[in-house]
PDB file of C-alpha atoms and ligand atoms in Angstrom:
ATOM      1  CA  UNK A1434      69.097 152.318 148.362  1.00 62.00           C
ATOM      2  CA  UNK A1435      67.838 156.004 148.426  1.00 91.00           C
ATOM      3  CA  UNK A1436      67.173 158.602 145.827  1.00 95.00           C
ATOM      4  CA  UNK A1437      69.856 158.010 143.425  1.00 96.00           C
ATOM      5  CA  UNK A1438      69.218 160.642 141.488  1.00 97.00           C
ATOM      6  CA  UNK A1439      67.810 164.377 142.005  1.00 98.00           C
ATOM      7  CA  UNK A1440      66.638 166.370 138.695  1.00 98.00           C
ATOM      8  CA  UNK A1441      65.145 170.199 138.157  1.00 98.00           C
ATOM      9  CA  UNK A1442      63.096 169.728 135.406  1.00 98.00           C
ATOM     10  CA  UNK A1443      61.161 172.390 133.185  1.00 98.00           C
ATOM     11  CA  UNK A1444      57.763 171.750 132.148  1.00 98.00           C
ATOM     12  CA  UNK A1445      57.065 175.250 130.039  1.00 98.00           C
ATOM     13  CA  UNK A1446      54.204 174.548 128.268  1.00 97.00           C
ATOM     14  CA  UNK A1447      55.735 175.201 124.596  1.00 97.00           C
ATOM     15  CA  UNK A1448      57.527 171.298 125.342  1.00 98.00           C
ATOM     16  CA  UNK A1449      54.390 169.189 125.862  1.00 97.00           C
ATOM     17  CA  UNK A1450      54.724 168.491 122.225  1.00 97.00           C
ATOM     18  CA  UNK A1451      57.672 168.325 121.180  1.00 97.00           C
ATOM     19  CA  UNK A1452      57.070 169.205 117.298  1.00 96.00           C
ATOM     20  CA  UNK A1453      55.798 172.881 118.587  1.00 94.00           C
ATOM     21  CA  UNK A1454      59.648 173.361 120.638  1.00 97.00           C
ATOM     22  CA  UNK A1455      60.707 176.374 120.006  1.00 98.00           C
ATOM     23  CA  UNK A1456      64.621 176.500 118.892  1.00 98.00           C
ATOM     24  CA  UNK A1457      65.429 178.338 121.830  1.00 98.00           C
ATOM     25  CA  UNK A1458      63.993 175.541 123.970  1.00 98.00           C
ATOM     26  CA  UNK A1459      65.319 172.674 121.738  1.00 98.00           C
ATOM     27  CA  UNK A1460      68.005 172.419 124.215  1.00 98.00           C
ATOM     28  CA  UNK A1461      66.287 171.603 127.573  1.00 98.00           C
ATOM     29  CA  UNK A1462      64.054 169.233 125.442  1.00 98.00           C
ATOM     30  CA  UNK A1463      67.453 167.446 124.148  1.00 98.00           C
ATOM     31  CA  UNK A1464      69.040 167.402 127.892  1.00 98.00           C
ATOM     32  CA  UNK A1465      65.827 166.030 129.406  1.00 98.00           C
ATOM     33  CA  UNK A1466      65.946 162.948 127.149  1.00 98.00           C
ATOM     34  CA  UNK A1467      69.296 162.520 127.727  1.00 98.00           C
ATOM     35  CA  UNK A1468      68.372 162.516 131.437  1.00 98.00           C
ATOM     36  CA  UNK A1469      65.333 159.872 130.701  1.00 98.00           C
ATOM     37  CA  UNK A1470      68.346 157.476 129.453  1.00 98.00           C
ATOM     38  CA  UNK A1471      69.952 157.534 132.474  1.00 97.00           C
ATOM     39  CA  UNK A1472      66.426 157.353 134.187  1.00 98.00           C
ATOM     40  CA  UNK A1473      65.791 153.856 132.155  1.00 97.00           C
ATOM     41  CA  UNK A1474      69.517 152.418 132.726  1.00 96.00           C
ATOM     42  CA  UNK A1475      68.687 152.997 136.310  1.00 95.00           C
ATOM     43  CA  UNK A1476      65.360 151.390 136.681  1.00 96.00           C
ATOM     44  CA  UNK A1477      64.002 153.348 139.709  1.00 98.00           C
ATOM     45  CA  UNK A1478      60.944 151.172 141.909  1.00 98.00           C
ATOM     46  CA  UNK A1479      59.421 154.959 141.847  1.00 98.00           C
ATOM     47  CA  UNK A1480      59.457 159.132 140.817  1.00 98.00           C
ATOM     48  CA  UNK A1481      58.375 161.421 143.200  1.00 98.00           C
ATOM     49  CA  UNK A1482      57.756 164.495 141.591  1.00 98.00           C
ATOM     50  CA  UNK A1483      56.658 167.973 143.233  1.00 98.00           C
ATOM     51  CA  UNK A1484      54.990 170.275 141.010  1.00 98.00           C
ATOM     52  CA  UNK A1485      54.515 174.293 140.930  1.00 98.00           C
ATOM     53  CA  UNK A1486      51.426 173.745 139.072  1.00 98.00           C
ATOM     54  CA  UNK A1487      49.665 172.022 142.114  1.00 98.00           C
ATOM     55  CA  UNK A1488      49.435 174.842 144.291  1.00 98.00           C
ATOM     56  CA  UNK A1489      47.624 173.418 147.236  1.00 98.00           C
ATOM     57  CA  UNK A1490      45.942 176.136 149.717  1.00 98.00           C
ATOM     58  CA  UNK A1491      46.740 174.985 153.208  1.00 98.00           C
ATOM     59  CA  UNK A1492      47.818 171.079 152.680  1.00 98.00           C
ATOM     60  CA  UNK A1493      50.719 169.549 151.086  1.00 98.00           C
ATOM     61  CA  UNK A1494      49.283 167.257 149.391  1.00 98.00           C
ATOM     62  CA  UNK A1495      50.656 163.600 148.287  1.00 98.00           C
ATOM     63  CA  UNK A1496      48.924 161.924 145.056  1.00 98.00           C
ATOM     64  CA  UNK A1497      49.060 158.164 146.710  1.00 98.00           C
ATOM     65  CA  UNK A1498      46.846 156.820 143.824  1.00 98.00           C
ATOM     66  CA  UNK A1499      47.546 153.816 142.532  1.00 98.00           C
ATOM     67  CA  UNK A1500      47.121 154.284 138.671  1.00 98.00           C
ATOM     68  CA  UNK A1501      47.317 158.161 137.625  1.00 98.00           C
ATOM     69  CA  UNK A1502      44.905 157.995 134.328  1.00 98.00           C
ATOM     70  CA  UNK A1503      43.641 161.087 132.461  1.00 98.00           C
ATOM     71  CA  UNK A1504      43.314 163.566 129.324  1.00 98.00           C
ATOM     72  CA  UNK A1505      44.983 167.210 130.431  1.00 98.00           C
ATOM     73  CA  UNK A1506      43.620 170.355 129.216  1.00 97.00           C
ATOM     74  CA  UNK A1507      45.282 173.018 131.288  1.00 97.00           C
ATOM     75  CA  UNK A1508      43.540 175.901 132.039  1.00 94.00           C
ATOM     76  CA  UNK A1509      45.936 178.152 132.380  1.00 93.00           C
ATOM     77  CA  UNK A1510      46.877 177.233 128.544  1.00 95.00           C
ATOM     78  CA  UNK A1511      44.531 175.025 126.668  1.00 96.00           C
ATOM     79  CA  UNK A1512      45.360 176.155 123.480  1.00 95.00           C
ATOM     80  CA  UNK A1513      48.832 174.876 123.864  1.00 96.00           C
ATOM     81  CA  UNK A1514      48.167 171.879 126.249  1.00 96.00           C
ATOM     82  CA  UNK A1515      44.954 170.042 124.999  1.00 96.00           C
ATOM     83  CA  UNK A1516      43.208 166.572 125.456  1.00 97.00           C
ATOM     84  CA  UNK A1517      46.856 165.202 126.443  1.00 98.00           C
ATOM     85  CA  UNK A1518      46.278 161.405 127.525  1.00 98.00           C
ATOM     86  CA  UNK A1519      48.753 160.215 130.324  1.00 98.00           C
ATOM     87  CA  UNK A1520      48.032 156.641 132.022  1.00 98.00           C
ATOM     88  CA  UNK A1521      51.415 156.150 134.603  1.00 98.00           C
ATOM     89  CA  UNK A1522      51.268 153.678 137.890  1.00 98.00           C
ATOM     90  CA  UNK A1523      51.097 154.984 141.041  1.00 98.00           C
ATOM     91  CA  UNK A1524      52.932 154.240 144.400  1.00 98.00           C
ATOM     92  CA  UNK A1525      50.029 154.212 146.825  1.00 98.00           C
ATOM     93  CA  UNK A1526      52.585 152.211 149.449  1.00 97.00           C
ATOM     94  CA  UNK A1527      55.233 154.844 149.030  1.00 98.00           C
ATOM     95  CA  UNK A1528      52.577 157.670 149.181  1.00 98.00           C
ATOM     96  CA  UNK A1529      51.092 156.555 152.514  1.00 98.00           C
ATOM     97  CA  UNK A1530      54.635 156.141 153.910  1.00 98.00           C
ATOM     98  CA  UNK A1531      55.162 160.170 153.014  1.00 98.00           C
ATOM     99  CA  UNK A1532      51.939 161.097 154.304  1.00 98.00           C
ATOM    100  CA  UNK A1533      53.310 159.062 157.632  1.00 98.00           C
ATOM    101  CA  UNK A1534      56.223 160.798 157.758  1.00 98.00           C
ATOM    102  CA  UNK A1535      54.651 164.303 157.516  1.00 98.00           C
ATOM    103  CA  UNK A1536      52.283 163.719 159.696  1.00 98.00           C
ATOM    104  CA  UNK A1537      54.647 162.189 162.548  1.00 98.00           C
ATOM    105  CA  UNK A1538      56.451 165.536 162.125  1.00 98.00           C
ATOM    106  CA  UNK A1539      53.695 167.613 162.645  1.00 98.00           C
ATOM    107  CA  UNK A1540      52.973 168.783 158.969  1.00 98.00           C
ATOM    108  CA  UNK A1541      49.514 169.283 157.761  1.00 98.00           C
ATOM    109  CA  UNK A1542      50.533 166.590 154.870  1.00 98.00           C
ATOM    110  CA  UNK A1543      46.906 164.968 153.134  1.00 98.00           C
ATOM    111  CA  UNK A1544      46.504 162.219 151.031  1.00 98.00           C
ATOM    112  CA  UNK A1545      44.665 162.401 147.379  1.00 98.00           C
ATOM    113  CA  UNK A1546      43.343 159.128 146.424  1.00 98.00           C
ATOM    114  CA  UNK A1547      40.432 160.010 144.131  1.00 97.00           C
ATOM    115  CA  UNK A1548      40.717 159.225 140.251  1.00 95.00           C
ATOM    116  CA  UNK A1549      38.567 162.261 138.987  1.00 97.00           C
ATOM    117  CA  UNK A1550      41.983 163.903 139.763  1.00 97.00           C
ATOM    118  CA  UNK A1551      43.870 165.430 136.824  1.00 97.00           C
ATOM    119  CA  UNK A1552      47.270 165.555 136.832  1.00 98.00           C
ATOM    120  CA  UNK A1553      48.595 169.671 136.171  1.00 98.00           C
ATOM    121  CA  UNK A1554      50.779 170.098 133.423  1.00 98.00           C
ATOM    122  CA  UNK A1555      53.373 171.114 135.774  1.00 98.00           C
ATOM    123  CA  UNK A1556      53.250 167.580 136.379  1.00 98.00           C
ATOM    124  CA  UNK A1557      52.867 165.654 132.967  1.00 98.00           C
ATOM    125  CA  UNK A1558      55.121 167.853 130.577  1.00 98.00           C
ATOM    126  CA  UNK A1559      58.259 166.724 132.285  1.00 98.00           C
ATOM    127  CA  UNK A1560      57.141 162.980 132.828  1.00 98.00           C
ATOM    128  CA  UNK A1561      56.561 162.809 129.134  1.00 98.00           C
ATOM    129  CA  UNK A1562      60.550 163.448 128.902  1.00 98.00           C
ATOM    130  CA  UNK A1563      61.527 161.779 131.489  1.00 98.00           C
ATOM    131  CA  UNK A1564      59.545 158.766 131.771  1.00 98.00           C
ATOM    132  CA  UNK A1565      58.559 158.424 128.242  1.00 98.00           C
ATOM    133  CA  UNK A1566      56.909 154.667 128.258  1.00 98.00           C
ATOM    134  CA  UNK A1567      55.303 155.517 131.656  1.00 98.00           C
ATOM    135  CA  UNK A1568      56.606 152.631 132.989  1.00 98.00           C
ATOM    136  CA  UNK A1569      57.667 153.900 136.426  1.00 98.00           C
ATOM    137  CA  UNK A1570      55.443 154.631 139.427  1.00 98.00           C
ATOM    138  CA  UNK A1571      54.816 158.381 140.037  1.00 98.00           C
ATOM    139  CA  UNK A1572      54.088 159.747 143.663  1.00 98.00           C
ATOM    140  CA  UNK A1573      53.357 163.420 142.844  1.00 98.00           C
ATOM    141  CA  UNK A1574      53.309 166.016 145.386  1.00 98.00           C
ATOM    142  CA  UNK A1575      51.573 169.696 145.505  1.00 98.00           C
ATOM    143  CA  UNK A1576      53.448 173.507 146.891  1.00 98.00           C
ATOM    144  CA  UNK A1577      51.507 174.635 149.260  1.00 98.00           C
ATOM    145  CA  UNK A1578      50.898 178.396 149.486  1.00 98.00           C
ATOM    146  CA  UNK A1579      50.304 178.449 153.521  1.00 98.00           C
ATOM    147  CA  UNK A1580      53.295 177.145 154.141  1.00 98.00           C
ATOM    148  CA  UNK A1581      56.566 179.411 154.049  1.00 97.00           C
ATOM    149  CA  UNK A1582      59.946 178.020 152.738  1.00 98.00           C
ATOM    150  CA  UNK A1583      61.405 177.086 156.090  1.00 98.00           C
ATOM    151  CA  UNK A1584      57.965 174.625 156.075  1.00 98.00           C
ATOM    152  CA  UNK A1585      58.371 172.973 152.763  1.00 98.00           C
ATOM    153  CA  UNK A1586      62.515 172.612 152.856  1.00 98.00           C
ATOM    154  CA  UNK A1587      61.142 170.708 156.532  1.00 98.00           C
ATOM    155  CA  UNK A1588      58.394 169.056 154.087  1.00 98.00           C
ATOM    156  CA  UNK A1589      61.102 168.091 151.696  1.00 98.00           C
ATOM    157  CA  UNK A1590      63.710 166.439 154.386  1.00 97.00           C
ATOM    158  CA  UNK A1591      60.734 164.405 155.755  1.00 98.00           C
ATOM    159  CA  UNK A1592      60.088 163.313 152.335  1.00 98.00           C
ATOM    160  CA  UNK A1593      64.248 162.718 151.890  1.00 97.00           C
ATOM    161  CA  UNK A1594      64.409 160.730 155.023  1.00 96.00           C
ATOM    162  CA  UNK A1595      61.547 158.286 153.800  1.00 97.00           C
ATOM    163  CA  UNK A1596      63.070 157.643 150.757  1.00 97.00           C
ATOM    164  CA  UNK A1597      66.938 157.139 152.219  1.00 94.00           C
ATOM    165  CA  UNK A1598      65.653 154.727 155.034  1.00 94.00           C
ATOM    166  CA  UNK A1599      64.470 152.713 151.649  1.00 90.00           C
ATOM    167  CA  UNK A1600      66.055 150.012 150.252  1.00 92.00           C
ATOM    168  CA  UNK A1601      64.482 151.017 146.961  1.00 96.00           C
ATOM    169  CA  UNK A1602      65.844 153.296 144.200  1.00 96.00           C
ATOM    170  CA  UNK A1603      64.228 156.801 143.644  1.00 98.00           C
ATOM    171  CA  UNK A1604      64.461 159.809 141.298  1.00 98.00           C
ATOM    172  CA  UNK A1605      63.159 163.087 142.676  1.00 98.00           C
ATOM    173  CA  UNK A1606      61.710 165.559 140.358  1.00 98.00           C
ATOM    174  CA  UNK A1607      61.260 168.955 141.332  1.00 98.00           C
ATOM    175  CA  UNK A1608      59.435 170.659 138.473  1.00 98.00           C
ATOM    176  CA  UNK A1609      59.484 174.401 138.033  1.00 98.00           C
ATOM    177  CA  UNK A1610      61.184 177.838 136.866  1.00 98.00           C
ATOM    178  CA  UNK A1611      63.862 180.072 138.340  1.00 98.00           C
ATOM    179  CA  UNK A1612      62.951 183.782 137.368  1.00 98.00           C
ATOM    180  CA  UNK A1613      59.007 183.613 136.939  1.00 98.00           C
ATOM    181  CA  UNK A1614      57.883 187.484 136.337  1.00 98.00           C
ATOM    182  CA  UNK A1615      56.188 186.354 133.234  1.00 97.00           C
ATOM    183  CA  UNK A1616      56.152 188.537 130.148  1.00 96.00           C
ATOM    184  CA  UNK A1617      54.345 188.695 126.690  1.00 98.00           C
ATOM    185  CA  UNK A1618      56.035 186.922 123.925  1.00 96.00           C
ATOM    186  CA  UNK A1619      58.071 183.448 124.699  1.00 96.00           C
ATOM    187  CA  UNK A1620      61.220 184.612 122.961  1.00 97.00           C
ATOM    188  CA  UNK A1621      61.676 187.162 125.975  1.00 97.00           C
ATOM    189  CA  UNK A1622      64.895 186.280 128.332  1.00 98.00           C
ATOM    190  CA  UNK A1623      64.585 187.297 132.404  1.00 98.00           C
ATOM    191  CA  UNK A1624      65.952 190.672 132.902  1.00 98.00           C
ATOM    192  CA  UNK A1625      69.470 191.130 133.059  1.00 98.00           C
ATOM    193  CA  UNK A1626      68.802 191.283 136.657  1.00 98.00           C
ATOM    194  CA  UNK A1627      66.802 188.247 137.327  1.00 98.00           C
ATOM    195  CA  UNK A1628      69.049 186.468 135.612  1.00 98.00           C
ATOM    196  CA  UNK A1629      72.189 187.177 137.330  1.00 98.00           C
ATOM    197  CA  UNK A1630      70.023 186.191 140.709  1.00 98.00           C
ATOM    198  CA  UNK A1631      69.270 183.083 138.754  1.00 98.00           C
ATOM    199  CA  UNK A1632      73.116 182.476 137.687  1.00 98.00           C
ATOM    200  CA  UNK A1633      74.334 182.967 141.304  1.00 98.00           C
ATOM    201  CA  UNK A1634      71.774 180.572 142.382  1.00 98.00           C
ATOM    202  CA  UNK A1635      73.087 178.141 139.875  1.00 98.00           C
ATOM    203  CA  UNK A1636      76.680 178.786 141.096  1.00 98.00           C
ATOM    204  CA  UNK A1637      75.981 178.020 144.519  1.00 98.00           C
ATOM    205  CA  UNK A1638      74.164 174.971 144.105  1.00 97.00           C
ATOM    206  CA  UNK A1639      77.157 174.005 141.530  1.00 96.00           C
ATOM    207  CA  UNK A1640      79.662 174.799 143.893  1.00 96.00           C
ATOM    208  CA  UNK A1641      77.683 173.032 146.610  1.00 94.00           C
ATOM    209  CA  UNK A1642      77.702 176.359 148.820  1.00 95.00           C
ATOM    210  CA  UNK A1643      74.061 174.528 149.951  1.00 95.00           C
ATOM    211  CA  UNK A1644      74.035 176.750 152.667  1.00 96.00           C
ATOM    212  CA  UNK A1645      74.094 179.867 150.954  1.00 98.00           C
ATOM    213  CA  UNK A1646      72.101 178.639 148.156  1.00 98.00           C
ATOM    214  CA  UNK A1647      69.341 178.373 151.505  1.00 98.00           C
ATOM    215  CA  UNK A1648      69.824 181.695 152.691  1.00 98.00           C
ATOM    216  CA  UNK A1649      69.827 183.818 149.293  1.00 98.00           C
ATOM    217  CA  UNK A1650      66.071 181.338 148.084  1.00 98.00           C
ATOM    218  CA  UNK A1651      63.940 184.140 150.269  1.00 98.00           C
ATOM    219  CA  UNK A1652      64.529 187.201 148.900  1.00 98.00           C
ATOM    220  CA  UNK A1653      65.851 185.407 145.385  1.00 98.00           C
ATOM    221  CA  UNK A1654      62.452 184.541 145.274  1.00 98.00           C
ATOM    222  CA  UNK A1655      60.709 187.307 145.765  1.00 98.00           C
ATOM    223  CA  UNK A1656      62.372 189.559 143.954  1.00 98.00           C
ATOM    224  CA  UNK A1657      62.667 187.342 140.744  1.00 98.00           C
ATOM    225  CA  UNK A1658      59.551 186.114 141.206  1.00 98.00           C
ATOM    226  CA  UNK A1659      60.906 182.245 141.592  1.00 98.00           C
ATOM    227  CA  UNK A1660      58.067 180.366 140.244  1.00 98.00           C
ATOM    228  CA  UNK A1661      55.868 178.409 143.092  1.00 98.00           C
ATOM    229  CA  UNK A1662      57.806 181.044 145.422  1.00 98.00           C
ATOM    230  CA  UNK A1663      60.972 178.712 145.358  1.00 98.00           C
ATOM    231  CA  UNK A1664      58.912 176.039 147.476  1.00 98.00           C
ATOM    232  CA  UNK A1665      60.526 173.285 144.662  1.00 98.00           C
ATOM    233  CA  UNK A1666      64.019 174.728 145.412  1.00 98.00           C
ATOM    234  CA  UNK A1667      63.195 174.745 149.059  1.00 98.00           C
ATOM    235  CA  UNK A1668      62.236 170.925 149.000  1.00 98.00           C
ATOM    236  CA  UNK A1669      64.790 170.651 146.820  1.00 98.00           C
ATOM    237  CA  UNK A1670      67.398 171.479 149.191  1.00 97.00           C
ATOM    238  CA  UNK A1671      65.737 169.961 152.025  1.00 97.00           C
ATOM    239  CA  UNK A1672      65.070 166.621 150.620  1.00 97.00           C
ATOM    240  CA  UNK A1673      69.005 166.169 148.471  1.00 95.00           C
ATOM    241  CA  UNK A1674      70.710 167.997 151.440  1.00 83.00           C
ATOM    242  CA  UNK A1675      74.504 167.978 150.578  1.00 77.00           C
ATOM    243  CA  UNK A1676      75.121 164.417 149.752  1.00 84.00           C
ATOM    244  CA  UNK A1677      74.365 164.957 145.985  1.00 94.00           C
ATOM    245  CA  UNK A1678      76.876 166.272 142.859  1.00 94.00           C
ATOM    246  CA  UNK A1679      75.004 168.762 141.054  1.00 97.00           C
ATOM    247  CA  UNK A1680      75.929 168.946 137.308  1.00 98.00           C
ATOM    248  CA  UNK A1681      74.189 172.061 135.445  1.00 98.00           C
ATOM    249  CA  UNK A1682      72.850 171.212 131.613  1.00 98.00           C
ATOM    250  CA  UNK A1683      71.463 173.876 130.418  1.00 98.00           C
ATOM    251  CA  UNK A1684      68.542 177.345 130.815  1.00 98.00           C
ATOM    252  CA  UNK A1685      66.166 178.635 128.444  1.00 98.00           C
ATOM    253  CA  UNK A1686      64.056 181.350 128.476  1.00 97.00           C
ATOM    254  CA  UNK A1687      59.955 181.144 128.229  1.00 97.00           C
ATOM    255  CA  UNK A1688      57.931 184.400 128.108  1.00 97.00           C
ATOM    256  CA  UNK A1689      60.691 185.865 130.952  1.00 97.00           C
ATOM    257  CA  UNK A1690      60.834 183.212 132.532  1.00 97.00           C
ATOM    258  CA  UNK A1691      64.304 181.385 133.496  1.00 98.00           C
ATOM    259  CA  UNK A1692      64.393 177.395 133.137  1.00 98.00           C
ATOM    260  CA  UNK A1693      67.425 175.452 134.328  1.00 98.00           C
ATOM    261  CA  UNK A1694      67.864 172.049 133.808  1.00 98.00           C
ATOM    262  CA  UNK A1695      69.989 170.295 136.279  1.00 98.00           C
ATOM    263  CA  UNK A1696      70.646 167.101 137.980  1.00 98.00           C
ATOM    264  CA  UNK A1697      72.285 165.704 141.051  1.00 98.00           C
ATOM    265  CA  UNK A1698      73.576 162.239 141.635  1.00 95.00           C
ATOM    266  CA  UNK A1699      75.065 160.791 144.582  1.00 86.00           C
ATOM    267  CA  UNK A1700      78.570 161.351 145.451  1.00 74.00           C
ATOM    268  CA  UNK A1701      79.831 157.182 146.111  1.00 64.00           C
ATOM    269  CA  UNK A1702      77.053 156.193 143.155  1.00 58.00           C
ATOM    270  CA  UNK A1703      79.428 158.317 140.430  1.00 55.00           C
ATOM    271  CA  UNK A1704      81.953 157.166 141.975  1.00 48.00           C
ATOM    272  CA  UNK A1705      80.315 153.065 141.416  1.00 45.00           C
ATOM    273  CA  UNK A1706      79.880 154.087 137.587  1.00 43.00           C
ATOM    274  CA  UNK A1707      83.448 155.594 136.906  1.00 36.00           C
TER     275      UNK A1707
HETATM  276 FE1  LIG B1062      55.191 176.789 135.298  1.00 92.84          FE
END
């Protein structure tokens, strides 16, 4: 098998619970359970999931632990995100086989086995969506702000060849924003701007233009601020390549930031299902 299923996933901190979500947000909350059906009727062996809220320094790091058990309280937020208990398996096999694969290819790639660890909430928001009864193994993976986006799209076809050379099912998470030039007050859209750089973004990856999709992320990034710096679109695009469907659900605004829901499934599985 291989990852049968790619998904960019939100994890705005107004979601964690979901009696707080906003009515403007009710609609990524909606589409990400709808994606955690699919998730269950597929019964992956593991979720890798690469978060903008683990901004490594200089390593990427990979999360090969073999249970992932905690209580959250973000910092950046713990008014919103408190004393949230997650308890998921781990994939410490898997994890060691990425680390491998990074390392064969000359990428400063580190694993984290160490249970004081605490998951970001980059990291647990989405997973409490998508993988409600935490009943899949996670394999989590940081950005890393020393490496450039031509580094982690490398990173993230490493990690995609691991996985397709499996004969085990995946899902691929890649958790994080579009526009990020964060504003005051959560009602607050992108700017008309960002958010035609975010729509033409969209429409690339839609119309599978990967290519182009590639060559706008650098400056699309920096001038909309793309949250993590685009490194989750980057591996992203690295690890699904062009082999995938893309099917956009839906984008929501948080505090001017732009959050698109989308998934990608593989071309001969859809056709399997039809
Ligand atoms: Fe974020």
């Amino acid at each position: 098998m291989t990852i049968e299923l790619g998904i960019l996933a939100a994890h705005v901190p107004s979601i964690c619970h979901r009696e707080n979500v906003p009515h403007f947000q009710q609609e990524i909350v909606a589409k990400m359970d709808d994606i955690a059906v699919k998730i269950t009727e597929m019964k992956p062996d593991a979720v890798i999931l690469v978060s903008c809220h683990w901004p490594s320094t200089f390593h990427h790091y990979v999360d090969v632990s073999p249970r992932h058990k905690g209580i959250l309280t973000a910092f950046e937020c713990p008014d919103i995100i408190s004393d949230v208990e997650y308890d998921y398996p781990g994939d410490q096999e898997l994890g060691d086989a990425l680390v491998l694969a990074g390392k064969h290819a000359r990428l400063p790639v580190i694993a984290v086995n160490d249970p004081t660890y605490i998951w970001d909430y980059g990291t647990v928001v989405p997973l409490r969506y998508l993988v409600p009864n935490a009943d899949i193994p996670v394999v989590n993976l940081s950005i890393t702000m020393a490496a450039g986006l031509e580094e982690t799209y490398k990173w993230g076809q490493e990690i995609g060849k691991v996985l397709n050379q499996s004969d085990k099912k995946y899902v691929f998470v890649f958790s994080g924003a579009l526009a990020h030039n964060l504003v005051r007050g959560r009602h607050h859209m992108p700017t008309v701007s960002e958010q035609a750089l975010d729509n033409q973004f969209i429409d690339y990856i839609v119309n599978q233009n990967w290519e182009l999709a590639k060559e706008m992320l650098p400056q699309y990034a920096n001038v909309a601020g793309v949250e993590g710096g685009g490194r989750h679109l980057a591996m992203m695009l690295g690890a699904l390549e062009d082999r995938y469907k893309p099917t956009f659900h839906t984008y929501a605004q948080s505090s001017g930031s732009g959050n698109a829901i989308m998934t990608f499934e593989l071309e001969n599985h859809l056709q399997g299902t039809k």
